[in-house]
Coordinates of C-alpha atoms and ligand atoms in Angstrom, one line a residue:
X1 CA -22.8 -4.5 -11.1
X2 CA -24.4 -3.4 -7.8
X3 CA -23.4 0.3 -6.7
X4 CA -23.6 -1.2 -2.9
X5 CA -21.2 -4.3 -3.6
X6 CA -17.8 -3.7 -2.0
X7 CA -14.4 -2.1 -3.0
X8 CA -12.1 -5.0 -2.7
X9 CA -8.4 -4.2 -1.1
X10 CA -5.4 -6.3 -1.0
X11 CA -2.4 -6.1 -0.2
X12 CA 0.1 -8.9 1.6
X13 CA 0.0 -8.1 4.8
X14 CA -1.2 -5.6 7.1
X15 CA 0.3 -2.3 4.7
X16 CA -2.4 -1.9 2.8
X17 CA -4.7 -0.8 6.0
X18 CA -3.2 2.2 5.5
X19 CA -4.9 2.6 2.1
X20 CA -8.6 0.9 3.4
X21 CA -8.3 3.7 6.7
X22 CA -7.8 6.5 4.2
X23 CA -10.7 5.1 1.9
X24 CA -12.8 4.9 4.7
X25 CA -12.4 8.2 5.8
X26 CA -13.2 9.7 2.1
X27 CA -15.8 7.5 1.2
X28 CA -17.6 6.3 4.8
X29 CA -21.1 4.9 2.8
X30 CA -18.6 2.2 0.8
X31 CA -18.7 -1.5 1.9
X32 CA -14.9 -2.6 2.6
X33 CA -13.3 -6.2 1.5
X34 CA -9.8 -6.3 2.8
X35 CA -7.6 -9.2 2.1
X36 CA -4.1 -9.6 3.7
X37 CA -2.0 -12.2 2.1
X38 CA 0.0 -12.3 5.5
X39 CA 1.0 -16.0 4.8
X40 CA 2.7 -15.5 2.0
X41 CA 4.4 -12.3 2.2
X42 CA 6.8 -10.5 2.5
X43 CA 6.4 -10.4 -1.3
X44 CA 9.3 -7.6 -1.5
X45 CA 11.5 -10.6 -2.0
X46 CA 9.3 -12.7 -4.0
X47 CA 9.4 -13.2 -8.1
X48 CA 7.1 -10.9 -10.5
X49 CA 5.6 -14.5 -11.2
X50 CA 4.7 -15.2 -7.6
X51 CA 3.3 -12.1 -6.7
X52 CA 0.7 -12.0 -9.9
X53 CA -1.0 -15.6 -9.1
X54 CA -1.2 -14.7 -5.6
X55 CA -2.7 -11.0 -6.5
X56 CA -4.8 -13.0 -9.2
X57 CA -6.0 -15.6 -6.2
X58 CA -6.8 -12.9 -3.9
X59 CA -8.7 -11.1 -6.8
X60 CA -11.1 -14.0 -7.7
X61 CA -12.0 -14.5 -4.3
X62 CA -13.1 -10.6 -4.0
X63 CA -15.0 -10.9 -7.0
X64 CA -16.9 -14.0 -5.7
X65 CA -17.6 -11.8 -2.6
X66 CA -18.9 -9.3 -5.7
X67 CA -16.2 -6.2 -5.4
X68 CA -17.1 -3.9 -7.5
X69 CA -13.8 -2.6 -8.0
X70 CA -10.2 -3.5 -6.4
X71 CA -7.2 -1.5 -5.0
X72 CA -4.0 -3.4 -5.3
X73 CA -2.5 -1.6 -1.9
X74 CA 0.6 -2.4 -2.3
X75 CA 3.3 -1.1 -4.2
X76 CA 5.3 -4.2 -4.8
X77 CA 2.0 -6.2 -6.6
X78 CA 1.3 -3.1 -8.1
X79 CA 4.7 -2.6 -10.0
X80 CA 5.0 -6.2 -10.5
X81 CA 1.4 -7.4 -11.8
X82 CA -1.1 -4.6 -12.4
X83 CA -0.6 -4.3 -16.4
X84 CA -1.2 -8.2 -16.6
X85 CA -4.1 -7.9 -13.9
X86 CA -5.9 -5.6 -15.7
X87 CA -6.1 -7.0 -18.9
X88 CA -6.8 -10.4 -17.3
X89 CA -10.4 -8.5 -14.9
X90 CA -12.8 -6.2 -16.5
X91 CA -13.2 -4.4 -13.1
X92 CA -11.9 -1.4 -12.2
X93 CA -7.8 -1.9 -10.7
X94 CA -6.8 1.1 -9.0
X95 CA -2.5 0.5 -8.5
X96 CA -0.4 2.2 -5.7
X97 CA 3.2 3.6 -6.4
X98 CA 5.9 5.6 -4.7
X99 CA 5.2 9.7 -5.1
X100 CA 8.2 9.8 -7.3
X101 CA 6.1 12.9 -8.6
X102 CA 5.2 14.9 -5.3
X103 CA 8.7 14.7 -4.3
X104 CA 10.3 16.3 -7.1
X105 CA 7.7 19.2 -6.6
X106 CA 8.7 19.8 -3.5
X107 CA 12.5 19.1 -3.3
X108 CA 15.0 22.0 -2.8
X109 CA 18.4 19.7 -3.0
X110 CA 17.0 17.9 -6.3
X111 CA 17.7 14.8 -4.2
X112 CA 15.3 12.4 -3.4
X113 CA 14.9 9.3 -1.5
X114 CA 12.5 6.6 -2.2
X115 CA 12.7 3.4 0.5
X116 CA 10.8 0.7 -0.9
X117 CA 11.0 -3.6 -1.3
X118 CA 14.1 -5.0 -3.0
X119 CA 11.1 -6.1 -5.8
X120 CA 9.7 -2.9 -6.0
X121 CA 13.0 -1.2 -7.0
X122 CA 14.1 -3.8 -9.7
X123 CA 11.2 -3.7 -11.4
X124 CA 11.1 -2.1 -14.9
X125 CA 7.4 0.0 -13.6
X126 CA 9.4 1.5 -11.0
X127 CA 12.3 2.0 -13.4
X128 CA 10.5 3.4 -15.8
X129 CA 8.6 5.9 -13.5
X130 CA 12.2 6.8 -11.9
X131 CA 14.0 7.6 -15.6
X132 CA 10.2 10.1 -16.1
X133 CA 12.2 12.5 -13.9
X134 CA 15.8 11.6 -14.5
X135 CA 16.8 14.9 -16.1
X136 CA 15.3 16.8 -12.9
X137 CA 16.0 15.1 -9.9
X138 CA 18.5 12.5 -8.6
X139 CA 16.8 9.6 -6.9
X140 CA 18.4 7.7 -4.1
X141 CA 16.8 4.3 -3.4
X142 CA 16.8 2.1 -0.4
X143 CA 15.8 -1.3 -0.2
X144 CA 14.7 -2.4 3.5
X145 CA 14.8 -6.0 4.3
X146 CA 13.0 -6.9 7.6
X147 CA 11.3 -3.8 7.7
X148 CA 7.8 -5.0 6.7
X149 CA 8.3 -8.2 8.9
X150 CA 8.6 -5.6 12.3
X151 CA 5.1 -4.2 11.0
X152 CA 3.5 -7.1 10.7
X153 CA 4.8 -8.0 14.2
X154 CA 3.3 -4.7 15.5
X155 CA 6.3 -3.6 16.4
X156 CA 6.3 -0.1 15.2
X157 CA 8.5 1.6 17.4
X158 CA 10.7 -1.2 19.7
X159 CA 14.6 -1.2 19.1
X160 CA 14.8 -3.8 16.3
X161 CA 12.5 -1.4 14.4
X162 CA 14.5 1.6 15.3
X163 CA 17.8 0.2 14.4
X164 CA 16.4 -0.6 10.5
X165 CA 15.2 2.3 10.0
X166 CA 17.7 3.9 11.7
X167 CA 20.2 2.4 9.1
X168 CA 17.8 2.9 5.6
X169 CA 16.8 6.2 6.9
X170 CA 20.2 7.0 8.1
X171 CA 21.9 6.1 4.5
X172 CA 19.5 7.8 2.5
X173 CA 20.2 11.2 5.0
X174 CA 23.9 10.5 4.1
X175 CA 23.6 11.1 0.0
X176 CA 21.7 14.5 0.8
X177 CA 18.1 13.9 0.3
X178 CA 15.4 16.3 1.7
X179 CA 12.3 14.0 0.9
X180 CA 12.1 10.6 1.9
X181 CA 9.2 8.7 -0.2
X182 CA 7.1 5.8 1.4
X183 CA 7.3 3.5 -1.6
X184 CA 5.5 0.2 0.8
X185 CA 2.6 1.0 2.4
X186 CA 3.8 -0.9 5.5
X187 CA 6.4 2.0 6.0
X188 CA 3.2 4.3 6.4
X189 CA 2.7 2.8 10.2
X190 CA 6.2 3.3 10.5
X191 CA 5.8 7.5 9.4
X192 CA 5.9 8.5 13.0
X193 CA 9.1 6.4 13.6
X194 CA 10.7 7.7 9.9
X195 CA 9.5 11.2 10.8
X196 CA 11.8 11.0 14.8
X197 CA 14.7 10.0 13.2
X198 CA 14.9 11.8 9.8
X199 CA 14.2 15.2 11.7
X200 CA 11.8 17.8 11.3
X201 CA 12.9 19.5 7.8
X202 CA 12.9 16.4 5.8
X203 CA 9.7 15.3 4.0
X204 CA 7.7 12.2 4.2
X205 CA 5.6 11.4 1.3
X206 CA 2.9 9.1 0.4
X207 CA 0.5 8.6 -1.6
X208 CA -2.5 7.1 0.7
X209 CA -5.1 9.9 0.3
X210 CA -4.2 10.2 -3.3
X211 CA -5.1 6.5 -4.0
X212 CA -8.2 7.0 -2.1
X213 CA -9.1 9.9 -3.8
X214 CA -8.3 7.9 -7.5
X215 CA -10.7 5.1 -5.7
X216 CA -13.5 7.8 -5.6
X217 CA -13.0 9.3 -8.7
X218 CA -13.0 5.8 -10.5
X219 CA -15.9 5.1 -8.8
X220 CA -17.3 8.1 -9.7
X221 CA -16.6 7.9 -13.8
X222 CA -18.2 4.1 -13.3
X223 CA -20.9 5.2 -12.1
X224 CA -20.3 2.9 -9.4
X225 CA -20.2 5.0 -6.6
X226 CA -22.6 3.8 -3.4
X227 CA -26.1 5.3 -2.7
X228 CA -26.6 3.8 0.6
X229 CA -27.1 6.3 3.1
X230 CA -26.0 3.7 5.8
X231 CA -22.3 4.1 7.3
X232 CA -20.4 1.0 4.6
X233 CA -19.1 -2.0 6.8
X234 CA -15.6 -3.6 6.5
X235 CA -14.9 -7.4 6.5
X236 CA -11.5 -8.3 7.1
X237 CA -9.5 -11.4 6.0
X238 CA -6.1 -12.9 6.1
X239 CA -4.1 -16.2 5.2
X240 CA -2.2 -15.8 8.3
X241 CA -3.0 -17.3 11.9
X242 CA -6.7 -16.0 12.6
X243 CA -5.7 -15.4 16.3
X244 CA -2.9 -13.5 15.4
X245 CA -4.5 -11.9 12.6
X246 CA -7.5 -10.4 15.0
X247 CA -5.1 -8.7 17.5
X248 CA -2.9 -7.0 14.1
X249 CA -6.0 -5.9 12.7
X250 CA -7.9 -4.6 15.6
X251 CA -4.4 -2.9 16.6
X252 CA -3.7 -0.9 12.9
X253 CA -7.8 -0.4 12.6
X254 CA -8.1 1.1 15.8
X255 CA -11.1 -1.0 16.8
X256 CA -11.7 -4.6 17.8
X257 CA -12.8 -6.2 14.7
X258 CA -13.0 -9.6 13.4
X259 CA -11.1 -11.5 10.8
X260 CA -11.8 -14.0 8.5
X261 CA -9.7 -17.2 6.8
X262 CA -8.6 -16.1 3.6
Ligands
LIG301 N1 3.1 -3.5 1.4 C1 3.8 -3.9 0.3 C2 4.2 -2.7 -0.6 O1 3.6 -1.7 -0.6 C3 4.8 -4.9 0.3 C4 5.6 -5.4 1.5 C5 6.1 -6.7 1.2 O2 5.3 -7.7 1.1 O3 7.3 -6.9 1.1 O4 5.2 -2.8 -1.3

């Protein structure tokens, strides 16, 4: 293993840029593989079973690129597949999930609200996580249908947008939360959107610098961590529409950049 091979990061769609940018920003000498499985998501609605040979195809193709370690970016592949990911790859599989934990540290009305995919909240992980914290908070979830669709269309802020979250925001407001956790990293583009409608005492949390900062400490204890002095580069890829693919990209990035056929 190669300290200048890449950190792999996958997620399936466009969400998990939100992890990469955050990555980038912590550890700027890293190489960056970034993998968006935009053809066959959403995967919010998808089986456990579906979700782990896709995260296990995507997974094998960053190793033959030579990742040196890979962050599952997404909270639904996480939840579903990462216990049966990592005993199937001996590299290290950093997981994101919703900041169940962060929340109930900073709650005052001991109720919480976690939006998330319909997958993501009938899973036993997320079950499990939820019942950790049972005896101190209630937690309020909120599945949201089309929402990671109207990311992936860019359309962070038009009126279709604003009416979902409008209604998965607005219900969760109704049974008294006072934090709102981002449990899909798509809903991170949507934070400013969350942020106008929830109002300015509720909190937003998630968990993107805390994954990056797990990436680098993993890294770290591997010994893995890059010695290149260079600034790392990022190579982008996605099993959606390439032409499509470069503008989404280039858009959430925040600089024109190319993308491969995954
Ligand atoms: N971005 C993903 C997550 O964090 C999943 C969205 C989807 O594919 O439904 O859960």
């Amino acid at each position: 293993m190669n300290n200048s091979n890449s950190i792999g990061v996958f997620d399936s769609g466009l969400g998990g840029l939100s992890i990469a940018r955050r990555i980038r920003e912590i550890l700027p000498n890293e190489n960056l593989l970034y993998v968006a499985d935009s053809a066959h998501g959403p995967y919010g609605d998808k089986s456990a079973a579906f979700i782990t040979q896709r995260s296990s195809a995507i997974i094998d193709f960053l190793l033959e690129q030579k990742a040196k370690t890979i962050v599952v970016a997404c909270n639904t592949a996480t939840v579903s597949s990462i216990q049966e990911l990592r005993a199937k790859y001996r590299v290290p599989i950093i997981g994101v999930e919703p900041g169940i934990k962060p929340a109930v540290f900073k709650t005052n009305t001991r109720i919480i609200g976690v939006l998330a995919t319909t997958q993501t909240l009938k899973s036993t992980s997320f079950n499990e996580l939820s019942s950790n914290f049972s005896d101190k908070v209630k937690i309020e979830v909120q599945a949201c249908p089309g929402l990671m669709e109207q990311v992936e269309a860019l359309d962070l802020a038009g009126h279709k947008t604003e009416a979902l979250v409008k209604k998965y925001v607005g219900s969760l407001l109704e049974r008294g939360v006072d934090n709102i956790v981002l449990g899909c990293t798509h809903y991170i583009f949507l934070a400013p959107l969350i942020r106008k409608i929830a109002g300015p005492a509720i909190e937003i949390i998630n968990t993107d610098f805390a994954v990056a900062k797990e990436t680098a400490r993993r890294l770290t204890v591997a010994n893995l961590l890059s010695s290149n002095y260079a600034l790392g580069q990022e190579q982008f890829y996605s099993s959606g529409d390439q032409p499509t693919a470069t503008k989404q990209f280039s858009l959430l990035w925040g600089e024109p950049v190319s993308v491969s056929q995954f």
